[in-house]
Coordinates of C-alpha atoms in Angstrom, one line a residue:
Chain A
M1 CA 19.5 -26.8 -4.1
S2 CA 19.1 -25.2 -0.8
D3 CA 19.5 -21.8 -2.1
L4 CA 17.2 -21.9 -4.2
T5 CA 14.5 -19.4 -2.4
A6 CA 17.6 -16.4 -2.6
L7 CA 17.6 -16.1 -6.1
T8 CA 16.1 -13.1 -7.7
L9 CA 12.7 -12.9 -9.3
K10 CA 14.6 -12.9 -12.7
S11 CA 17.1 -15.8 -12.2
A12 CA 14.7 -18.0 -11.0
L13 CA 12.3 -17.2 -13.9
D14 CA 15.4 -18.3 -15.9
G15 CA 16.7 -21.2 -14.1
L16 CA 12.8 -22.7 -14.5
E17 CA 13.0 -22.1 -18.0
K18 CA 16.4 -24.0 -18.2
K19 CA 14.8 -26.6 -16.2
Q20 CA 17.2 -26.5 -13.5
F21 CA 14.7 -26.7 -11.5
S22 CA 10.8 -27.1 -11.0
S23 CA 8.4 -25.1 -10.0
L24 CA 7.4 -27.5 -7.6
E25 CA 11.0 -27.2 -6.3
L26 CA 11.0 -24.1 -6.0
T27 CA 7.4 -23.9 -4.4
N28 CA 8.5 -26.4 -1.6
A29 CA 11.8 -24.7 -0.8
F30 CA 9.6 -21.7 -0.1
L31 CA 6.9 -23.5 1.9
A32 CA 9.7 -24.9 3.7
N33 CA 11.5 -21.3 4.4
I34 CA 8.1 -20.1 6.1
E35 CA 7.1 -23.3 8.3
A36 CA 10.4 -22.0 9.6
A37 CA 10.6 -18.5 10.1
N38 CA 6.5 -17.6 10.1
P39 CA 6.0 -18.2 13.7
R40 CA 8.8 -15.7 14.5
L41 CA 8.4 -13.1 11.4
N42 CA 4.8 -13.3 11.7
A43 CA 4.3 -12.5 7.8
Y44 CA 1.8 -14.4 6.5
V45 CA -1.7 -14.8 7.8
V46 CA -2.5 -17.5 5.4
V47 CA -0.6 -20.0 3.8
T48 CA -1.7 -21.6 1.0
A49 CA 0.4 -24.7 0.8
E50 CA -1.7 -27.3 -0.6
K51 CA -3.2 -24.8 -3.7
A52 CA 0.6 -23.6 -4.2
R53 CA 1.6 -27.1 -5.0
A54 CA -1.0 -27.7 -7.1
M55 CA -0.7 -24.4 -8.9
A56 CA 3.2 -25.6 -9.0
K57 CA 2.4 -28.4 -11.0
A58 CA -0.1 -27.1 -13.2
S59 CA 3.0 -24.5 -14.0
D60 CA 5.3 -27.2 -14.6
K61 CA 3.0 -28.8 -17.2
R62 CA 2.2 -25.7 -19.0
R63 CA 6.0 -25.2 -19.2
K64 CA 6.1 -27.4 -22.2
K65 CA 3.3 -25.8 -24.2
N66 CA 3.0 -22.0 -24.1
P67 CA 5.1 -20.6 -20.4
G68 CA 4.0 -17.1 -19.1
P69 CA 6.0 -14.3 -18.5
L70 CA 5.9 -15.6 -14.9
E71 CA 5.6 -18.8 -15.4
G72 CA 6.1 -21.0 -12.1
A73 CA 7.4 -18.1 -10.0
P74 CA 5.7 -18.7 -6.0
L75 CA 4.6 -14.9 -4.7
G76 CA 3.4 -13.6 -1.5
I77 CA 0.0 -11.9 -1.8
K78 CA -1.4 -8.9 0.3
D79 CA -4.2 -9.2 2.4
L80 CA -5.4 -6.7 0.7
F81 CA -6.2 -8.3 -2.3
C82 CA -9.6 -10.6 -2.6
T83 CA -8.2 -14.3 -3.2
E84 CA -11.4 -16.8 -4.7
G85 CA -11.7 -18.9 -1.8
V86 CA -8.6 -17.7 -0.2
R87 CA -9.7 -15.6 3.2
T88 CA -9.1 -12.3 3.1
T89 CA -9.6 -10.0 5.8
A90 CA -7.5 -6.9 5.5
C91 CA -6.4 -7.9 8.7
S92 CA -9.5 -6.4 10.3
N93 CA -11.8 -8.4 12.7
I94 CA -14.6 -7.1 10.6
L95 CA -13.8 -9.1 7.8
G96 CA -14.2 -12.3 10.0
E97 CA -13.7 -15.5 8.0
F98 CA -14.7 -13.4 4.7
T99 CA -13.8 -15.8 1.6
P100 CA -14.3 -14.2 -1.7
T101 CA -15.7 -15.9 -4.4
Y102 CA -13.9 -13.9 -6.8
E103 CA -10.5 -12.6 -7.6
S104 CA -9.0 -9.3 -7.5
S105 CA -7.8 -8.5 -11.3
V106 CA -4.7 -7.9 -10.2
T107 CA -3.8 -11.2 -8.8
A108 CA -5.8 -12.8 -11.7
N109 CA -3.2 -11.2 -14.1
L110 CA -0.8 -12.7 -12.0
W111 CA -2.3 -16.4 -12.5
R112 CA -2.4 -15.4 -16.1
D113 CA 1.0 -15.2 -16.9
G114 CA 1.8 -18.5 -14.8
A115 CA 2.5 -17.2 -10.7
V116 CA 1.8 -19.4 -8.3
M117 CA 0.4 -18.1 -4.7
L118 CA 2.0 -19.1 -1.5
G119 CA -0.3 -17.5 0.7
K120 CA -1.9 -14.0 2.2
L121 CA 0.6 -11.5 3.7
N122 CA -0.3 -9.5 6.9
M123 CA -0.6 -5.9 7.0
D124 CA -1.9 -2.8 8.9
E125 CA -5.6 -3.0 9.3
F126 CA -7.0 -1.8 6.0
A127 CA -3.7 -0.6 5.2
M128 CA -3.9 2.2 7.9
G129 CA -0.6 1.9 9.7
S130 CA 3.4 2.5 9.1
S131 CA 4.3 0.0 11.1
N132 CA 2.3 -3.3 11.2
E133 CA 1.0 -3.0 14.9
T134 CA -2.6 -2.2 14.0
S135 CA -2.7 -5.5 12.0
R136 CA -5.8 -8.1 13.9
F137 CA -3.0 -10.7 13.3
G138 CA -0.3 -8.8 15.8
P139 CA 2.7 -7.0 13.8
V140 CA 5.2 -8.4 11.3
I141 CA 8.9 -8.4 12.6
N142 CA 11.4 -7.2 10.2
P143 CA 14.0 -9.6 9.5
W144 CA 17.2 -6.6 10.0
R145 CA 18.2 -6.1 13.4
R146 CA 20.3 -3.2 14.6
G147 CA 24.0 -4.7 14.9
N148 CA 23.8 -7.7 17.5
E149 CA 20.5 -6.3 19.2
D150 CA 17.8 -8.0 19.6
T151 CA 15.1 -5.8 19.5
N152 CA 12.4 -6.1 17.2
L153 CA 11.6 -3.9 14.5
T154 CA 9.1 -2.6 12.6
P155 CA 9.1 -3.7 8.9
G156 CA 7.0 -0.9 8.2
G157 CA 3.4 -0.4 6.6
S158 CA 1.2 -0.8 5.8
S159 CA 2.5 -4.0 3.6
G160 CA 5.1 -4.9 6.3
G161 CA 4.1 -8.5 5.3
S162 CA 4.9 -7.9 1.7
A163 CA 8.2 -6.7 2.4
T164 CA 9.4 -8.9 5.3
A165 CA 8.5 -12.1 3.0
T166 CA 10.5 -10.6 0.3
A167 CA 13.8 -9.7 2.5
A168 CA 13.6 -13.1 4.2
D169 CA 13.4 -15.6 1.2
L170 CA 9.6 -16.1 1.8
C171 CA 8.6 -15.8 -1.8
L172 CA 10.4 -14.1 -5.0
G173 CA 8.4 -11.3 -4.7
A174 CA 5.0 -9.7 -3.4
T175 CA 2.2 -7.9 -4.0
A176 CA 1.3 -4.9 -2.3
T177 CA -0.4 -1.1 -2.3
D178 CA 0.2 2.3 -1.7
T179 CA -2.0 5.0 -0.6
G180 CA 0.7 6.9 1.4
G181 CA 3.6 5.2 1.7
S182 CA 2.6 2.0 2.2
I183 CA 4.6 0.0 -0.5
R184 CA 8.2 2.5 -0.4
Q185 CA 8.2 3.0 3.3
P186 CA 8.4 -1.2 4.0
A187 CA 10.6 -1.5 1.2
A188 CA 13.1 0.9 2.2
F189 CA 12.8 -0.4 5.9
T190 CA 13.6 -4.0 4.7
G191 CA 16.4 -3.2 1.8
T192 CA 13.7 -4.5 -1.0
V193 CA 12.7 -2.6 -4.0
G194 CA 9.2 -1.4 -3.9
V195 CA 7.1 0.4 -7.0
K196 CA 3.9 2.6 -6.8
P197 CA 2.7 3.1 -10.1
T198 CA 0.9 5.9 -11.9
Y199 CA -2.2 6.1 -10.1
G200 CA -4.9 4.5 -13.1
R201 CA -1.9 1.8 -14.2
C202 CA -3.3 -1.1 -11.9
S203 CA -6.9 -2.1 -11.6
R204 CA -8.2 -1.9 -8.1
W205 CA -10.9 -4.5 -8.7
G206 CA -11.1 -6.5 -6.0
I207 CA -9.0 -4.7 -3.4
V208 CA -10.3 -3.6 -0.4
A209 CA -10.7 0.1 -1.0
F210 CA -8.7 2.6 1.4
A211 CA -9.1 5.6 -0.1
S212 CA -9.8 4.8 -3.7
S213 CA -8.4 8.6 -4.9
L214 CA -5.1 7.5 -3.7
D215 CA -4.8 3.2 -3.6
Q216 CA -2.5 1.9 -6.2
A217 CA -0.8 -1.5 -6.0
G218 CA 2.3 -2.3 -7.0
P219 CA 5.4 -4.9 -6.4
I220 CA 7.8 -5.8 -3.4
A221 CA 10.6 -7.2 -5.3
K222 CA 14.4 -8.1 -4.9
T223 CA 15.7 -5.7 -7.2
V224 CA 14.5 -3.1 -9.7
E225 CA 14.3 -5.3 -12.7
D226 CA 12.5 -8.0 -10.8
A227 CA 10.0 -4.9 -9.7
A228 CA 9.8 -4.3 -13.3
I229 CA 9.1 -7.9 -14.3
L230 CA 6.0 -8.0 -11.5
L231 CA 4.4 -4.9 -12.4
R232 CA 4.0 -5.4 -16.3
S233 CA 2.3 -8.6 -15.2
M234 CA 0.1 -6.5 -12.7
A235 CA -0.8 -3.5 -14.7
G236 CA -3.2 -3.0 -17.6
H237 CA -6.3 -1.5 -18.2
D238 CA -9.5 -3.1 -16.5
P239 CA -13.0 -2.2 -17.7
K240 CA -14.1 -2.9 -14.0
D241 CA -12.7 -0.5 -12.6
S242 CA -13.4 3.1 -14.2
T243 CA -10.0 5.0 -12.7
S244 CA -8.0 1.9 -14.5
L245 CA -6.1 3.7 -17.3
P246 CA -6.7 3.0 -21.2
V247 CA -3.1 2.5 -21.9
E248 CA -0.7 0.2 -23.2
T249 CA 1.6 -1.7 -20.3
P250 CA 5.3 -1.1 -21.6
D251 CA 8.3 -3.3 -21.0
F252 CA 9.7 -1.8 -17.9
Q253 CA 12.2 -4.7 -17.9
Q254 CA 13.7 -3.2 -20.9
A255 CA 13.2 0.4 -19.7
C256 CA 15.6 -1.1 -16.5
G257 CA 18.8 -1.3 -19.3
R258 CA 18.0 2.3 -20.7
S259 CA 20.8 4.3 -20.0
I260 CA 20.2 7.5 -18.1
R261 CA 22.8 10.1 -19.6
G262 CA 21.6 13.1 -20.6
L263 CA 18.5 13.1 -18.4
T264 CA 18.1 16.3 -15.7
I265 CA 17.3 14.6 -12.6
G266 CA 15.4 17.0 -10.1
V267 CA 16.1 17.5 -6.5
P268 CA 13.6 18.9 -4.4
E269 CA 15.1 21.6 -1.6
E270 CA 11.5 21.1 0.3
Y271 CA 12.7 17.7 1.0
R272 CA 15.6 18.7 3.3
M273 CA 13.4 18.8 6.7
D274 CA 14.5 20.1 9.5
G275 CA 16.1 17.9 12.2
M276 CA 16.4 15.5 9.3
P277 CA 19.0 13.1 10.2
K278 CA 22.9 13.4 9.0
E279 CA 22.7 9.7 7.4
I280 CA 19.7 10.4 5.6
E281 CA 21.4 13.8 4.1
D282 CA 24.4 11.9 3.4
L283 CA 22.8 8.8 1.4
W284 CA 20.5 11.4 -0.6
A285 CA 23.9 13.1 -1.5
Q286 CA 25.6 10.0 -2.3
G287 CA 22.6 9.0 -4.6
I288 CA 23.1 12.5 -6.0
E289 CA 26.9 11.9 -7.1
W290 CA 25.7 8.3 -8.1
A291 CA 23.2 9.5 -10.7
K292 CA 25.7 12.1 -11.9
A293 CA 28.2 9.7 -12.2
A294 CA 26.1 8.1 -15.1
G295 CA 25.8 10.6 -16.7
A296 CA 22.5 12.6 -15.6
K297 CA 22.4 16.5 -14.7
I298 CA 21.0 17.4 -11.7
K299 CA 19.0 20.6 -10.9
A300 CA 17.7 21.9 -7.8
I301 CA 13.9 22.0 -8.1
S302 CA 11.1 23.4 -5.8
L303 CA 8.0 21.7 -4.3
K304 CA 7.3 24.5 -2.1
H305 CA 4.1 23.0 -1.2
T306 CA 5.7 19.8 0.2
K307 CA 5.3 20.3 3.7
Y308 CA 1.3 20.4 3.6
A309 CA 1.3 17.3 1.8
L310 CA 1.0 14.9 4.8
P311 CA -2.0 17.1 6.6
C312 CA -3.3 17.5 3.7
Y313 CA -3.7 13.3 3.3
Y314 CA -5.0 13.2 6.8
I315 CA -7.9 14.9 5.5
V316 CA -8.4 13.0 1.9
A317 CA -7.6 9.7 2.8
P318 CA -9.4 9.6 6.1
A319 CA -12.6 11.1 4.3
E320 CA -12.3 8.8 1.7
A321 CA -12.1 6.0 4.1
S322 CA -15.0 7.0 6.1
S323 CA -17.1 6.6 3.2
N324 CA -15.5 3.1 1.8
L325 CA -16.1 1.4 5.2
A326 CA -19.1 2.4 5.8
R327 CA -20.2 -0.8 3.9
Y328 CA -18.7 -2.9 6.9
D329 CA -22.0 -3.3 8.6
G330 CA -22.1 -6.8 9.5
M331 CA -25.6 -7.3 6.8
R332 CA -23.8 -9.2 4.3
Y333 CA -20.5 -10.4 5.1
G334 CA -18.3 -10.3 7.9
A335 CA -18.4 -10.8 11.8
R336 CA -22.1 -9.2 12.9
V337 CA -22.5 -8.6 17.0
Q338 CA -26.6 -8.7 17.1
G339 CA -28.0 -5.5 18.9
K340 CA -31.5 -4.3 20.1
D341 CA -32.5 -3.4 17.0
L342 CA -30.4 -2.1 13.4
A343 CA -28.7 0.7 14.2
D344 CA -27.7 -0.8 17.5
S345 CA -26.4 -3.7 15.6
Y346 CA -24.2 -1.4 13.1
E347 CA -23.0 0.2 15.8
K348 CA -21.9 -2.6 17.9
T349 CA -20.8 -4.5 15.0
R350 CA -18.5 -1.7 13.8
A351 CA -17.1 -0.8 17.7
A352 CA -15.9 -4.6 18.0
G353 CA -14.8 -4.6 14.6
F354 CA -12.6 -2.5 13.7
G355 CA -9.2 -1.2 15.6
A356 CA -8.3 1.7 17.5
E357 CA -6.6 3.2 14.5
V358 CA -9.3 2.7 12.0
Q359 CA -12.1 3.9 14.3
R360 CA -9.7 7.1 14.4
R361 CA -9.6 7.7 11.4
I362 CA -13.0 6.8 10.4
L363 CA -14.5 9.7 12.9
I364 CA -11.4 12.4 11.3
G365 CA -13.4 11.5 8.2
T366 CA -16.9 11.4 9.0
Y367 CA -16.2 15.0 11.3
V368 CA -14.4 16.8 8.1
L369 CA -17.2 15.4 5.8
S370 CA -20.1 16.6 8.0
A371 CA -21.9 19.8 7.7
G372 CA -20.5 23.2 8.6
Y373 CA -16.4 21.8 8.5
Y374 CA -16.3 20.4 4.5
D375 CA -15.6 23.6 3.3
A376 CA -12.8 24.1 5.8
Y377 CA -11.3 20.8 5.8
Y378 CA -11.9 18.4 2.8
L379 CA -12.8 21.3 0.2
R380 CA -9.6 23.0 1.2
A381 CA -7.4 19.6 1.7
Q382 CA -8.9 19.2 -2.3
K383 CA -7.3 22.7 -3.0
V384 CA -4.4 22.1 -1.3
R385 CA -3.7 18.6 -3.2
A386 CA -4.4 20.8 -6.5
R387 CA -1.4 22.9 -5.3
I388 CA 0.8 20.1 -4.8
A389 CA -0.1 18.4 -8.2
E390 CA 0.6 21.7 -9.4
D391 CA 4.3 21.6 -7.8
F392 CA 5.0 18.9 -9.6
R393 CA 3.8 19.6 -13.0
A394 CA 5.8 22.8 -13.0
A395 CA 9.1 20.7 -11.8
F396 CA 8.3 18.2 -14.4
E397 CA 8.9 20.6 -17.5
E398 CA 12.3 20.8 -16.4
V399 CA 13.0 17.6 -15.2
D400 CA 12.9 13.8 -16.1
A401 CA 12.9 12.8 -12.8
I402 CA 12.8 13.8 -9.3
L403 CA 15.4 12.0 -6.4
T404 CA 14.3 12.1 -2.7
P405 CA 15.3 9.5 0.1
A406 CA 12.4 7.2 0.7
T407 CA 12.0 7.6 4.4
P408 CA 12.9 10.1 7.2
S409 CA 14.9 7.3 9.0
A410 CA 15.6 3.1 9.2
A411 CA 12.9 1.0 10.4
F412 CA 12.1 1.6 14.0
A413 CA 11.2 -0.6 17.4
L414 CA 7.8 -1.6 17.1
G415 CA 6.2 0.4 20.2
E416 CA 8.6 3.5 19.5
K417 CA 5.9 5.1 18.0
S418 CA 2.6 3.9 18.2
G419 CA 1.7 6.0 21.1
D420 CA 1.7 8.8 19.4
P421 CA -0.3 9.2 15.8
V422 CA 0.9 12.1 14.3
S423 CA 5.0 11.2 14.3
M424 CA 3.7 7.7 12.8
Y425 CA 2.3 9.5 9.9
L426 CA 5.4 12.0 9.8
N427 CA 7.0 8.2 8.3
D428 CA 5.4 9.0 5.3
I429 CA 6.9 12.7 4.5
F430 CA 8.6 11.7 1.5
T431 CA 6.5 9.5 -0.1
V432 CA 2.7 10.7 0.0
T433 CA 3.3 13.5 -2.3
A434 CA 3.7 10.7 -5.2
N435 CA 0.3 9.4 -3.8
L436 CA -1.8 12.7 -4.0
A437 CA -0.6 13.9 -7.3
G438 CA -0.9 10.3 -8.7
L439 CA 2.5 9.7 -10.0
P440 CA 4.9 6.9 -9.8
G441 CA 7.5 6.3 -7.2
L442 CA 10.2 3.6 -6.3
A443 CA 12.5 3.1 -3.3
L444 CA 14.8 0.9 -3.8
P445 CA 18.2 0.1 -1.0
A446 CA 21.0 2.5 -1.1
A447 CA 22.9 1.8 1.7
L448 CA 23.1 0.7 5.7
D449 CA 23.0 3.2 8.1
K450 CA 25.3 3.1 11.4
K451 CA 23.4 0.1 12.8
G452 CA 23.8 -2.0 10.1
L453 CA 19.6 -0.8 8.9
P454 CA 18.9 0.0 5.3
L455 CA 18.2 2.9 4.2
G456 CA 16.8 3.8 0.8
L457 CA 16.4 6.4 -1.8
Q458 CA 13.1 7.0 -4.0
V459 CA 12.8 8.3 -7.3
I460 CA 9.6 9.7 -8.7
G461 CA 8.9 10.4 -12.4
K462 CA 6.1 11.7 -14.6
A463 CA 2.7 10.4 -14.7
L464 CA 2.4 7.1 -16.9
D465 CA 6.7 7.3 -17.3
E466 CA 7.2 4.4 -14.6
E467 CA 10.4 3.5 -17.7
T468 CA 12.5 6.3 -16.8
V469 CA 11.5 5.8 -12.8
F470 CA 13.0 2.0 -13.7
A471 CA 16.1 3.5 -15.8
V472 CA 17.0 5.7 -13.1
A473 CA 16.7 3.7 -10.0
A474 CA 18.6 0.3 -12.4
A475 CA 21.3 3.1 -12.5
L476 CA 21.4 3.8 -9.2
E477 CA 20.9 0.5 -7.6
K478 CA 24.1 -0.9 -10.6
A479 CA 25.9 2.3 -8.3
A480 CA 24.9 1.7 -4.9
D481 CA 25.7 -2.5 -5.1
F482 CA 23.6 -2.8 -2.1
K483 CA 24.5 -6.5 -1.3
A484 CA 23.9 -6.7 2.3
R485 CA 21.6 -9.0 3.7
P486 CA 20.2 -9.7 7.1
T487 CA 21.8 -12.7 9.2
N488 CA 19.1 -14.7 9.7
W489 CA 18.0 -15.3 13.2
W490 CA 14.9 -16.1 12.3
S491 CA 14.5 -20.1 11.4
Chain B
M1 CA -10.7 24.6 15.7
S2 CA -10.7 22.0 18.4
I3 CA -13.8 20.0 18.9
D4 CA -15.4 18.8 22.4
E5 CA -16.8 15.6 23.1
K6 CA -20.3 16.4 21.8
T7 CA -19.0 16.7 18.6
V8 CA -17.1 13.1 19.4
R9 CA -19.9 11.8 20.5
K10 CA -21.9 13.3 16.6
A11 CA -19.4 12.3 14.4
A12 CA -19.3 8.2 16.1
R13 CA -23.2 8.6 15.7
L14 CA -23.2 9.3 12.0
A15 CA -20.5 6.9 11.2
R16 CA -22.6 4.2 13.6
L17 CA -19.3 3.4 15.7
A18 CA -20.5 2.9 19.3
L19 CA -18.1 4.8 21.3
P20 CA -17.8 3.2 25.2
E21 CA -18.1 6.0 27.3
A22 CA -14.5 5.7 28.7
R23 CA -13.7 6.3 25.5
V24 CA -14.8 9.6 24.2
A25 CA -12.5 12.2 26.5
P26 CA -9.0 10.4 25.3
M27 CA -10.8 10.1 21.3
V28 CA -11.7 13.7 21.9
G29 CA -7.5 14.7 22.9
E30 CA -6.7 12.1 19.9
L31 CA -8.6 14.0 17.8
N32 CA -7.6 17.3 18.9
A33 CA -3.7 16.1 18.3
I34 CA -4.4 15.5 14.5
L35 CA -7.0 18.3 13.9
A36 CA -4.3 21.0 15.3
W37 CA -1.3 19.6 13.5
I38 CA -4.3 20.2 9.8
E39 CA -4.7 23.3 10.6
Q40 CA -1.0 24.7 9.0
L41 CA -3.5 24.2 5.7
N42 CA -5.0 27.0 6.5
E43 CA -1.8 29.0 5.4
V44 CA -1.8 27.6 1.9
D45 CA -3.2 30.6 -0.4
V46 CA -5.8 28.7 -2.0
E47 CA -7.5 31.3 -3.7
G48 CA -8.9 30.8 -7.2
V49 CA -7.5 27.2 -6.6
A50 CA -9.8 24.4 -8.4
P51 CA -10.7 21.4 -5.9
M52 CA -8.9 18.1 -7.0
T53 CA -11.2 15.5 -7.0
S54 CA -9.2 12.8 -9.2
A55 CA -5.4 11.6 -9.0
V56 CA -5.8 11.6 -13.7
E57 CA -6.0 14.6 -15.3
G58 CA -8.7 15.2 -17.4
A59 CA -9.9 11.7 -17.0
S60 CA -13.8 11.4 -17.9
L61 CA -15.5 8.4 -16.5
P62 CA -15.8 6.4 -19.7
M63 CA -19.9 4.4 -19.8
R64 CA -19.8 1.1 -20.5
D65 CA -22.8 -0.8 -22.6
D66 CA -25.7 -1.3 -20.8
K67 CA -25.9 -4.9 -20.2
V68 CA -26.0 -7.5 -17.9
T69 CA -22.3 -9.0 -18.1
D70 CA -22.5 -10.9 -14.0
G71 CA -25.2 -12.1 -11.8
N72 CA -27.9 -14.7 -11.2
D73 CA -25.5 -16.6 -8.5
P74 CA -27.0 -15.7 -5.3
A75 CA -25.3 -18.6 -3.7
R76 CA -22.1 -17.0 -4.4
V77 CA -23.3 -13.7 -3.4
L78 CA -24.7 -15.2 -0.1
A79 CA -21.5 -17.3 0.3
N80 CA -20.1 -15.1 3.3
A81 CA -23.6 -13.6 4.8
P82 CA -23.6 -14.2 8.7
K83 CA -27.3 -15.2 8.6
T84 CA -28.9 -16.4 5.8
E85 CA -32.6 -18.1 5.0
D86 CA -34.0 -19.7 1.7
G87 CA -31.7 -17.2 -0.4
F88 CA -32.0 -14.2 1.2
F89 CA -29.6 -12.1 3.9
V90 CA -31.1 -12.5 7.8
V91 CA -30.7 -9.4 9.1
P92 CA -32.3 -7.7 12.9
K93 CA -36.1 -6.1 12.4
V94 CA -36.1 -2.5 10.6
V95 CA -39.8 -1.7 10.2
E96 CA -41.7 -2.5 13.6

């Protein structure tokens, strides 16, 4: 039974149902993997072994009566989700040893459906980063390497722990969050599937806030179908989040089996960036061929404000972050540094608690919201955001889904981009538009580059039409037949 | 628009973020590099465009019933406080 951890979520759920193994056996197999791998991969920042075993035992008992859709499935949870009684820090020093006395709605939904928590996953501090290097616990390492080189590569960010844990069989799947690409970019870098659903599909309640008009939770999983199963449990209306949409959650898993014959898939010209590596261009062309072969029609579309999406994001997101992060004052929770008076305590607490990238974004956000600059920056960015959303609205009158590359490159080495914020930000060039427009986007592995690293494609859909996204992604997944796995050097 | 040390100090003060003197000049450089890149937004024609303030089209904020649904649980509220006394948060002196 040593290969239990290599199962997909779907096959693990089937095996549990057929009583081929218990949730406790499965959970113990993952805990053993984590113990062996974590010193090198640094994916987990808290391992909840005892809690996991207790949840697994309870699940094994429940199986006899009324098993849930995720009954007995061990999952990893990004450290941005508040988990009752389990330290949650958003991988920031400012949260100290914060231990929530409540559970986020998304994770509560998973436990309601029978899932087991293995622990909390590493991430960029407050989800601000594309390489996991801003975490207070140090970077996560990508299980994938360039050929025989032993250079440590980034798993991407901010959900790097979720991506590495899923790719290295340290969980069946993981929760993640995506504000500008933080689910899809790490999924692309690790050969996993990541979904950012429509804004409002998943409740944000109990998730540490970064940029509230952009943040969405979603899964990272081994297959498109696994992601569909996880998203169905995570999603759902929640009265505790006023932006959570009061809509039914469709059966995403069923949508994975839909034919895409007759669908029209848009290919945006503006995503053909100057200097785009040929491998990415080839991958995209291949994806287009796969969609055609599955019976879809391809249509060139124009999303003409694409190049403004990232600069727009880097006003909107820091502005919202500077406001959201104002709550960290060291008074009610988190680490406090005592100063000579109240203001001094605030300033010292925040200077000591926030890392360099977070401080940079707070300062940008504060500046673009400050008197005299608000109109020139923030208001203009909101107008450009409206233009970007309008581009998509027009495109979706002609097409059912949009196909693009997921990232402009394969995973890069740690330290390679950390000295230049703008070059780091450019990682999200293909993903950030979906956040600004509130649309669902999915990244799936499609090929390996020359050095043997995974590359991903992205499918973007209409608001609340994740079903078409899953159908297209499942068809591409089938055509790509991506079976490559990283060689285990880490345990 | 580029910013100077005075502006960075002001933003840091507004954000309640102690910025050591040695960090001020490097921060000016870092922020200006980002702002210079953001400048390209000025190329976009936004004449007559309404600012997008919500990711959900036509969404209105729902009102819930004005009922108490949670609370009366000081132990949970205080559980993570750096300093407490007799069921209260202890904070630095605010009024002299």
